[in-house]
XYZ file of C-alpha atoms in Angstrom:
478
model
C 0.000 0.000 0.000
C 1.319 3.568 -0.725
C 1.828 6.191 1.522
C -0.442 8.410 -0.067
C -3.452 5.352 -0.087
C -2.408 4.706 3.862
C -2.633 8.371 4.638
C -6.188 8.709 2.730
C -7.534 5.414 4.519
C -6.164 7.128 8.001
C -8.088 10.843 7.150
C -11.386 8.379 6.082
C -11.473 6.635 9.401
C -10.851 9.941 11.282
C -13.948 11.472 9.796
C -17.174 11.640 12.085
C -20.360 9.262 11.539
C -22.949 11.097 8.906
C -26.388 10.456 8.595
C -26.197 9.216 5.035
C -23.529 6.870 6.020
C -25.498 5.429 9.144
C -28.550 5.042 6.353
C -26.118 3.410 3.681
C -25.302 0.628 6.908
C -29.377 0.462 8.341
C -29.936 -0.285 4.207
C -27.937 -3.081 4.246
C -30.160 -4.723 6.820
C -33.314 -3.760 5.034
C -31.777 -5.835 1.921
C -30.642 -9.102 3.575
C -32.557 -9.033 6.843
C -35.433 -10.614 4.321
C -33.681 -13.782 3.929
C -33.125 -13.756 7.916
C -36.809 -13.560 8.441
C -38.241 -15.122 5.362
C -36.432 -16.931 3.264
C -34.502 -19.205 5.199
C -37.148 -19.389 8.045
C -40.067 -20.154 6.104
C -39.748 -20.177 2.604
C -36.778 -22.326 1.847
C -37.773 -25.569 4.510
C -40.940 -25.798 2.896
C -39.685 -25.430 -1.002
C -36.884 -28.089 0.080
C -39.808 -30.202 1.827
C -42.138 -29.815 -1.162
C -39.543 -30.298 -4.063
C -37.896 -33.351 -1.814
C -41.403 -35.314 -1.814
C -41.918 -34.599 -5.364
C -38.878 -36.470 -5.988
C -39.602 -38.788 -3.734
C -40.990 -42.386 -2.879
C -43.434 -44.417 -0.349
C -41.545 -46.046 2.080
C -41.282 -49.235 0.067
C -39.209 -46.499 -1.938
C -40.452 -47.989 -5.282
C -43.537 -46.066 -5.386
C -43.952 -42.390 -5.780
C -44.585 -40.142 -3.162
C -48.876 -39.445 -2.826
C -48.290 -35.603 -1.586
C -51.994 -35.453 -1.898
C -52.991 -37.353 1.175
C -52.751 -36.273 4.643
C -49.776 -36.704 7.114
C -48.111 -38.373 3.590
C -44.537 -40.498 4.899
C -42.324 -40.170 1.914
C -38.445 -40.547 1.629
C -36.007 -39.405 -1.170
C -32.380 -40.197 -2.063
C -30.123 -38.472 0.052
C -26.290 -39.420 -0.550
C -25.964 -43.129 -0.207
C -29.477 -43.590 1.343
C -32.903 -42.364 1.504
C -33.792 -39.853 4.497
C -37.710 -38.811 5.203
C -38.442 -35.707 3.118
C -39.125 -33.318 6.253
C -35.205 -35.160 7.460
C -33.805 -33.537 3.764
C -35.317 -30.058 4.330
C -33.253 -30.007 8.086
C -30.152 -31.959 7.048
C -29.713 -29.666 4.367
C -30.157 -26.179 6.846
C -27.617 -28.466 9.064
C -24.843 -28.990 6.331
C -25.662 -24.900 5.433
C -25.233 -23.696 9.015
C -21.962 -25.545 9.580
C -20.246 -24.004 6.290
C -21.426 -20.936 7.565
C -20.143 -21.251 11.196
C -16.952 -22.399 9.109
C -16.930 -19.132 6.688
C -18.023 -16.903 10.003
C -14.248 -17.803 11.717
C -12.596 -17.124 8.255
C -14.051 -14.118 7.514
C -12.892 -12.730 11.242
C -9.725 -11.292 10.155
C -10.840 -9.757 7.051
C -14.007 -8.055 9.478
C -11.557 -6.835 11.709
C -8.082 -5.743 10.099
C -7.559 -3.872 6.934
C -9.283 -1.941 4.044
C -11.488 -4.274 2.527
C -14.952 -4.864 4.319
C -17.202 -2.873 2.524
C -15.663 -4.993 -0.870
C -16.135 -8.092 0.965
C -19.894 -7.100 2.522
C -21.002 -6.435 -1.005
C -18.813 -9.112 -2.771
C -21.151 -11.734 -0.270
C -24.114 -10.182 -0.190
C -24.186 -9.614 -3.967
C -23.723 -13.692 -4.752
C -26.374 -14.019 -1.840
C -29.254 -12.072 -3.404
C -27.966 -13.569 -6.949
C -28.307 -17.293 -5.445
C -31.626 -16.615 -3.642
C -32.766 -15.289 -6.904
C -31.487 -18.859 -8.806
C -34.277 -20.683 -7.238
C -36.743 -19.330 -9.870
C -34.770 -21.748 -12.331
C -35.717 -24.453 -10.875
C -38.861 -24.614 -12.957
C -41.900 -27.247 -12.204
C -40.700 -29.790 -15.739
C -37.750 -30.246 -14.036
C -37.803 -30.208 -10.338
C -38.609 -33.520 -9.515
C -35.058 -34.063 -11.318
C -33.369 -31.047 -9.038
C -34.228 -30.728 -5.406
C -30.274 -31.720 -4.985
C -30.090 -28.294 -6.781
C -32.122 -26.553 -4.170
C -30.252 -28.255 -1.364
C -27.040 -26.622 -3.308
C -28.244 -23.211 -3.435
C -29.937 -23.466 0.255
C -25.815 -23.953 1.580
C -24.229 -21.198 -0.753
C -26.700 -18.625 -0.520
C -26.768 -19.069 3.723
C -23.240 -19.342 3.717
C -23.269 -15.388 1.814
C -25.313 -14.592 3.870
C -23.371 -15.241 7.001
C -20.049 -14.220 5.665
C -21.873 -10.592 4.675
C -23.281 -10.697 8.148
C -20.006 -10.638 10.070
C -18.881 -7.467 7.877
C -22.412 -5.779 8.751
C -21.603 -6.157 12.413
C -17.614 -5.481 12.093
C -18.722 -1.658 11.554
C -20.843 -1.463 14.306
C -16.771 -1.006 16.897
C -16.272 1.375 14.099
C -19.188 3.546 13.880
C -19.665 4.066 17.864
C -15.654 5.282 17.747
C -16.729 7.668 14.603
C -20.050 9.389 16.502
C -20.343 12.769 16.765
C -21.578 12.280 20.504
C -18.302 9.597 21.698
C -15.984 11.950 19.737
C -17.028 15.111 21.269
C -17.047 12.970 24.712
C -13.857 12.301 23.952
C -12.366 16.229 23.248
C -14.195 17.245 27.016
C -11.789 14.897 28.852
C -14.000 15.299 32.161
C -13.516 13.467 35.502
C -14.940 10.281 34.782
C -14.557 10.293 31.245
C -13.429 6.754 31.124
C -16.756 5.327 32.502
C -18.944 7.861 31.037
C -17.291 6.577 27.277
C -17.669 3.202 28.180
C -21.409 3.427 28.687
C -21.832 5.650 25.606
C -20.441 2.780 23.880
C -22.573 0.224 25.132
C -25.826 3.403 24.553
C -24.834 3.469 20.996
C -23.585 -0.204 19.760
C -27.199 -1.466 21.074
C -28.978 1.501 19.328
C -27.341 0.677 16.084
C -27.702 -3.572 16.606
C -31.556 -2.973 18.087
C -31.975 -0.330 14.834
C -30.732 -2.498 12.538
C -32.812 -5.364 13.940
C -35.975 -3.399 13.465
C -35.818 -2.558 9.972
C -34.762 -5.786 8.771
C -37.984 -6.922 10.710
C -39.601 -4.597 8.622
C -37.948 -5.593 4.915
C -38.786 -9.228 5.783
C -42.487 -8.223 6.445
C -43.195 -6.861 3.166
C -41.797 -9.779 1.493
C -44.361 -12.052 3.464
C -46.749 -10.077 2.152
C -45.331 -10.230 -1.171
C -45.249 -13.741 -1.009
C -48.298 -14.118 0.077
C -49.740 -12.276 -2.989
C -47.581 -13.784 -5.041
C -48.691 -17.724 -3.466
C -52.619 -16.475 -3.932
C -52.094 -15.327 -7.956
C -50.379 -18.430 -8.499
C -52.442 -21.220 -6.676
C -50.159 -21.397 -3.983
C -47.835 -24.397 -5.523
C -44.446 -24.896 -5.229
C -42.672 -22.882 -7.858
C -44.697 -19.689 -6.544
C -43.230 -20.416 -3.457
C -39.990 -19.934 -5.175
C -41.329 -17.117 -6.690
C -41.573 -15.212 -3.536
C -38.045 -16.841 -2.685
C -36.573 -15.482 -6.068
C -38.468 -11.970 -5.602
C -36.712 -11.715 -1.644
C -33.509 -12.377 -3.665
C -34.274 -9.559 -6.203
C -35.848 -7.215 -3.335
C -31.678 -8.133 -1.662
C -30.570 -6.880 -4.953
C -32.281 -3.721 -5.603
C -31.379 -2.361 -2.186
C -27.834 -2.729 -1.671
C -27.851 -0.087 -4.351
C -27.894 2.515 -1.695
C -25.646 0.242 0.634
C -23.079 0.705 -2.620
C -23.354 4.406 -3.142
C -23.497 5.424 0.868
C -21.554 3.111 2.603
C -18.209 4.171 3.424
C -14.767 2.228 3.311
C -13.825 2.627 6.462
C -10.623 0.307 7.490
C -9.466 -1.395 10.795
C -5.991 -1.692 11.776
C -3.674 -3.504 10.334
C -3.135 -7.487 10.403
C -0.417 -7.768 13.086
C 3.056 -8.506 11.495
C 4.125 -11.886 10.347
C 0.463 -13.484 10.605
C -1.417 -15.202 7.765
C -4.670 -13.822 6.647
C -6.321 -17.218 6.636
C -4.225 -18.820 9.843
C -4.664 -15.371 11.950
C -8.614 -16.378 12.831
C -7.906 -19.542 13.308
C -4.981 -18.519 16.262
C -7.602 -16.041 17.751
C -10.312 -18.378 17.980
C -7.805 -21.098 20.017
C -6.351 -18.986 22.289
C -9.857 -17.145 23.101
C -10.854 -21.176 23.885
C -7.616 -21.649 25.780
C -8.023 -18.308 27.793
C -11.501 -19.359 28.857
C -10.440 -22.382 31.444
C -9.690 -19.287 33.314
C -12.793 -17.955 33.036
C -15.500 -20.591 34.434
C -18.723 -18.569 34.970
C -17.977 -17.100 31.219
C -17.765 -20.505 29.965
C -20.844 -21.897 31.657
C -22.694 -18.725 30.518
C -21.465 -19.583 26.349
C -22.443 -23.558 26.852
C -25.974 -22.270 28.095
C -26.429 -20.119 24.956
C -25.108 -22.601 22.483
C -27.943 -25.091 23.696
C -30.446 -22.313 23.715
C -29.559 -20.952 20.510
C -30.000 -23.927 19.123
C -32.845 -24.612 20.393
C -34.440 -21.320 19.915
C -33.401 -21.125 15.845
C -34.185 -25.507 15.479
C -37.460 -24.389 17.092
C -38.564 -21.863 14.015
C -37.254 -24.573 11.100
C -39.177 -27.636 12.890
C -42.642 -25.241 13.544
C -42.649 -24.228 9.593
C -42.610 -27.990 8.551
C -44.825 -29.289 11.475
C -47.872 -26.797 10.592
C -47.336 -28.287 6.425
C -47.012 -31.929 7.013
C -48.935 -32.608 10.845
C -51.500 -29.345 10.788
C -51.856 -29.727 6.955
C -51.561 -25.737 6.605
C -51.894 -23.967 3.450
C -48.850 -21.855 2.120
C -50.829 -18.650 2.687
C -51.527 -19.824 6.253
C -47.829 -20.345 7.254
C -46.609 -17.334 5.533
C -49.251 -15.114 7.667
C -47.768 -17.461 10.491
C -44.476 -16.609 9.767
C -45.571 -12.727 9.402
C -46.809 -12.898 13.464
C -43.756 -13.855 14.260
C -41.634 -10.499 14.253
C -44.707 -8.967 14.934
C -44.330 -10.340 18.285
C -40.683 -10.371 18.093
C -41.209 -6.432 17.886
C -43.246 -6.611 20.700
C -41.454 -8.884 23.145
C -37.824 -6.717 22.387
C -40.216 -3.806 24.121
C -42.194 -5.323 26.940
C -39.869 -7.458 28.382
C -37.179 -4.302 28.478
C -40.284 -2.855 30.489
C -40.990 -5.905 32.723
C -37.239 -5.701 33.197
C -36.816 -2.045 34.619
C -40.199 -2.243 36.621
C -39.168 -5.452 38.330
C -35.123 -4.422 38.357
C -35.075 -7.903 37.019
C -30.749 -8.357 36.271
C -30.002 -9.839 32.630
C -29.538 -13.459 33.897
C -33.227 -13.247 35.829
C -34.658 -12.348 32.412
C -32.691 -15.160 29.959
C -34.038 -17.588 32.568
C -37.549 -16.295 32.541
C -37.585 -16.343 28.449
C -35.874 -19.921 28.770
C -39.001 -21.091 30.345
C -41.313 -19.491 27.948
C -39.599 -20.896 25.093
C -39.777 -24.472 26.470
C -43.346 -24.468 26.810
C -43.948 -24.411 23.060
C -42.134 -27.828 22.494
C -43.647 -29.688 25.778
C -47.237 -28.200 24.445
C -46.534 -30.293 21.310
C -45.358 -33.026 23.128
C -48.682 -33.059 25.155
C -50.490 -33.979 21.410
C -49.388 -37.513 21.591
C -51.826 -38.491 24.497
C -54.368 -35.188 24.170
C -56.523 -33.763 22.074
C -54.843 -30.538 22.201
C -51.299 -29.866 21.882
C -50.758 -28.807 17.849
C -52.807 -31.981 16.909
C -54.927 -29.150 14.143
C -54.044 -25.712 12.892
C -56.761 -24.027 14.913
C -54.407 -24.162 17.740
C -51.722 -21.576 16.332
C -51.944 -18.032 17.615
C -9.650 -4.985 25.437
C -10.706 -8.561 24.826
C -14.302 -7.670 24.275
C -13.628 -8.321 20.110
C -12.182 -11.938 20.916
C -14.976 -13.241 23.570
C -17.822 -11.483 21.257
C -16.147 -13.360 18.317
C -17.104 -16.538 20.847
C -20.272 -16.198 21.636
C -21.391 -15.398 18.094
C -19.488 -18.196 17.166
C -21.334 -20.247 19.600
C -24.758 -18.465 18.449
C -24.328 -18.871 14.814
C -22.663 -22.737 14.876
C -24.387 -24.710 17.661
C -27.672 -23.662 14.735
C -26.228 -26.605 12.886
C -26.501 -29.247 15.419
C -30.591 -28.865 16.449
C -31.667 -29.566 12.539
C -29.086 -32.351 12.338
C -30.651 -33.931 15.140
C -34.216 -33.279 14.985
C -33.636 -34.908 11.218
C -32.070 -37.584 12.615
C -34.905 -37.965 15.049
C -37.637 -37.409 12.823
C -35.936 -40.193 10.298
C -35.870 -42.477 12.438
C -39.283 -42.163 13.759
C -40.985 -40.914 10.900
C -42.754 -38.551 13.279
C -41.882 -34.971 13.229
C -43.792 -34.643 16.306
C -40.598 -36.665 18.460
C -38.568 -33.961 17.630
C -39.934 -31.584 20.136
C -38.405 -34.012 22.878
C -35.272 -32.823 22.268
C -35.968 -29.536 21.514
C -37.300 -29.173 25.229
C -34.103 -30.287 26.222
C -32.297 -28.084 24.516
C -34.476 -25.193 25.804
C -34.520 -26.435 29.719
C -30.757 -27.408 30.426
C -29.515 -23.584 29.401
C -31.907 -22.715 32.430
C -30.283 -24.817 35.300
C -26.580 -23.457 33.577
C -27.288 -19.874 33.667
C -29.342 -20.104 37.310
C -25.565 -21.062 38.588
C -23.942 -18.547 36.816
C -22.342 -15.719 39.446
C -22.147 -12.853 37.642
C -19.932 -10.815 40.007
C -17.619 -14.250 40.238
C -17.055 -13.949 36.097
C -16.564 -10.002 36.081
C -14.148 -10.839 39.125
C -12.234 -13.746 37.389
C -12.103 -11.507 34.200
C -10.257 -8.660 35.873
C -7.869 -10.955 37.302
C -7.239 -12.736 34.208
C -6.575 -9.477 32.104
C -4.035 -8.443 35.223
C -2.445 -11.803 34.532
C -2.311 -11.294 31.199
C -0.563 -8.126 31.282
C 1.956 -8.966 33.554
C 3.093 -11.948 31.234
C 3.576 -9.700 28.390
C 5.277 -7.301 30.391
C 7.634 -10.140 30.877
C 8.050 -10.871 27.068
C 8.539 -7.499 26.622
């Protein structure tokens, strides 16, 4: 890099947050956050599901699937055997999720150090939309030949959208550092600067993430109600399902237009010397792991959210399928399911930050309260097996802050791989989607046990001392 390139990238970075910038980075979220809440939460299981069964055969697997009868038990060809078609639609989301977890640690470095994240977000999220947009070609003469095809772009087009996730939330360090308010905090130097900065920081990185958040919310409800009008025109089969997919794709593409034209290169530092691009992640990620055995209360608090992450995203996947192949609900139905949801989401973000001042509930209080919540869903689906309630018909459904947040969105973003691997395993073997929800309540009830023994004061404690330790050691190598 030249001198006179280094010194422009410096006077870029130095330059406070604008408006148009901050709407350039909110834009990006409006593009992609549709396949968040959309595509790969509703539309995608049930286009895998539905193409899977076209392909596929009775369980004497010599005769082809009947898709026309009720609570139909089907199986296709999946690698050297056959799975159940609902076991395809999760084993695929499995295999997706793991590349992606795979991608997320690769991409780390590139997030983090140098000049190239906004290349990189729109690099990903450009193949993303494009991919998402592919499923249209998958047209009804030939898709009993191609739901392998589907399964394809289901992996790639998650995995872009993962990778262009991590450089979404890489500016989010950056952009608190380039407010106007934390720079002019900054130029007062007042007694108790350091603490007032501190929770500026935390004021503005969860405006920005909860912002962000919203607005995708928002993009992926209009393209439920796209799809919905697009299932309805086209007598809610299959390909308009992909339709709807294609048209979130296209809605992906049209918007990071104004991600493109307002969205600012700014760089991080630079890779430390003598490390490899693709080996420097990698390093991080195993001596975060190693620092942790330090850190007890930390790593009891990460183990609880890897099971309940799982749990929680395993939980959307298996509810999509369940209300097509056990509540026999029509597309249009799960789609105005599936718009409720951030409806609520919405909702929930706003009440329970209510509930939580007006009961000074703490943070841990709160994750266990929701932890119980969530596990009544599954155990109210269990209860169908012996009663006539319990989703049995559709009438029922209404300093090292970087490294450790690199963790637990590691831990957020890969455990999602092991719930649909499971539950497909599960749900192949018994050929009952329904037995799934066993061990999705167990998912959702052990994080509550873990995090009721977490001491929170213990793990800020042991973190102090672990940074003093740290110091003094490279003091020593000094």
């Amino acid at each position: 890099m030249s001198l006179e390139k280094e010194e422009k990238t410096s006077v870029v970075d130095e330059q406070p947050l604008t408006s148009r910038e901050l709407k350039g980075w909110y834009i990006h979220n409006v593009a992609c956050g549709t396949y968040d809440v959309a595509a790969i939460s509703v539309f995608i299981p049930v286009i895998l599901e539905n193409l899977a069964a076209q392909a596929g055969y009775e369980l004497d697997q010599k005769t082809p699937c009947n898709t026309t009868v009720n609570d139909y038990q089907c199986v296709v060809k999946f690698g050297a055997g056959y799975v159940d078609t609902s076991s395809y639609s999760l084993y695929v989301i499995a295999i997706s999720v793991l590349f992606q977890a795979i991608l997320f640690i690769g991409c780390a470095s590139l997030a983090d150090y140098g000049n190239s994240r906004k290349k990189f977000l729109l690099t990903f999220s450009y193949i993303g939309a494009i991919l998402t947009m592919a499923f249209m070609l998958i047209f009804p003469s030939v898709s009993k030949n191609l739901y392998w095809l589907a399964g394809v772009l289901t992996v790639l087009s998650n995995c872009c959208y993962g990778a262009a996730y991590v450089f979404f939330l890489a500016y989010i360090p950056t952009y608190v550092r380039a407010h106007p308010d934390f720079l002019e905090l900054k130029r007062e130097n007042r007694e108790n600067s350091e603490v007032q900065i501190r929770k500026l920081e935390d004021e503005l990185a969860t405006k920005f993430a909860s912002t962000s958040m919203v607005w995708g919310f928002v993009a992926g409800e209009v393209v439920l109600f796209c799809g919905i009008g697009i299932s309805v025109a086209l007598n809610q089969t299959t390909y308009s399902l992909q339709l709807a997919l294609g048209f979130s794709g296209f809605w992906w593409l049209v918007w990071l237009t104004f991600t493109a034209w307002w969205l600012v290169n700014r760089t991080g530092p630079p890779l430390p010397a003598n490390e490899n691009v693709i080996l420097f992640p990698w390093k991080r990620v195993y001596k975060t792991l190693s620092s942790t055995r330090h850190l007890w209360q930390t790593i009891k608090f990460l183990v609880a959210w890897f099971l309940l992450s799982d749990g929680i995203n395993t939980l959307v996947t298996v509810c999509v399928l369940f209300g097509k192949k056990r509540l026999h609900m029509t597309d249009v139905e799960l789609l105005l399911f599936a718009i409720i949801v951030p409806i609520c989401a919405a909702i929930g973000i706003y009440a329970y930050l209510f509930i939580q001042k007006g009961f000074n509930l703490t943070i841990r209080t709160l994750i266990i309260v929701l932890s119980f919540f969530f596990a009544i869903l599954p155990l109210y689906a269990i209860l169908g097996f012996w009663l006539p309630f319990g989703l049995v018909s559709k009438m029922e459904v209404w300093g090292h802050e970087n490294e450790f947040f690199s963790l637990f969105q590691i831990t957020a973003k890969g455990s999602s791989c092991i719930g649909p691997l499971i539950t497909a395993i599960i749900t192949n073997g018994t050929k009952d989607l329904r037995n799934s929800y066993w061990f999705l309540l167990v998912l959702l009830v052990i994080p509550i046990f873990i995090i009721y023994t977490v001491d929170v004061e213990k793990g800020r404690s042991d973190c102090k001392t672990f940074v003093l330790m740290e110091e003094e050691e490279n003091a020593k190598n000094v």
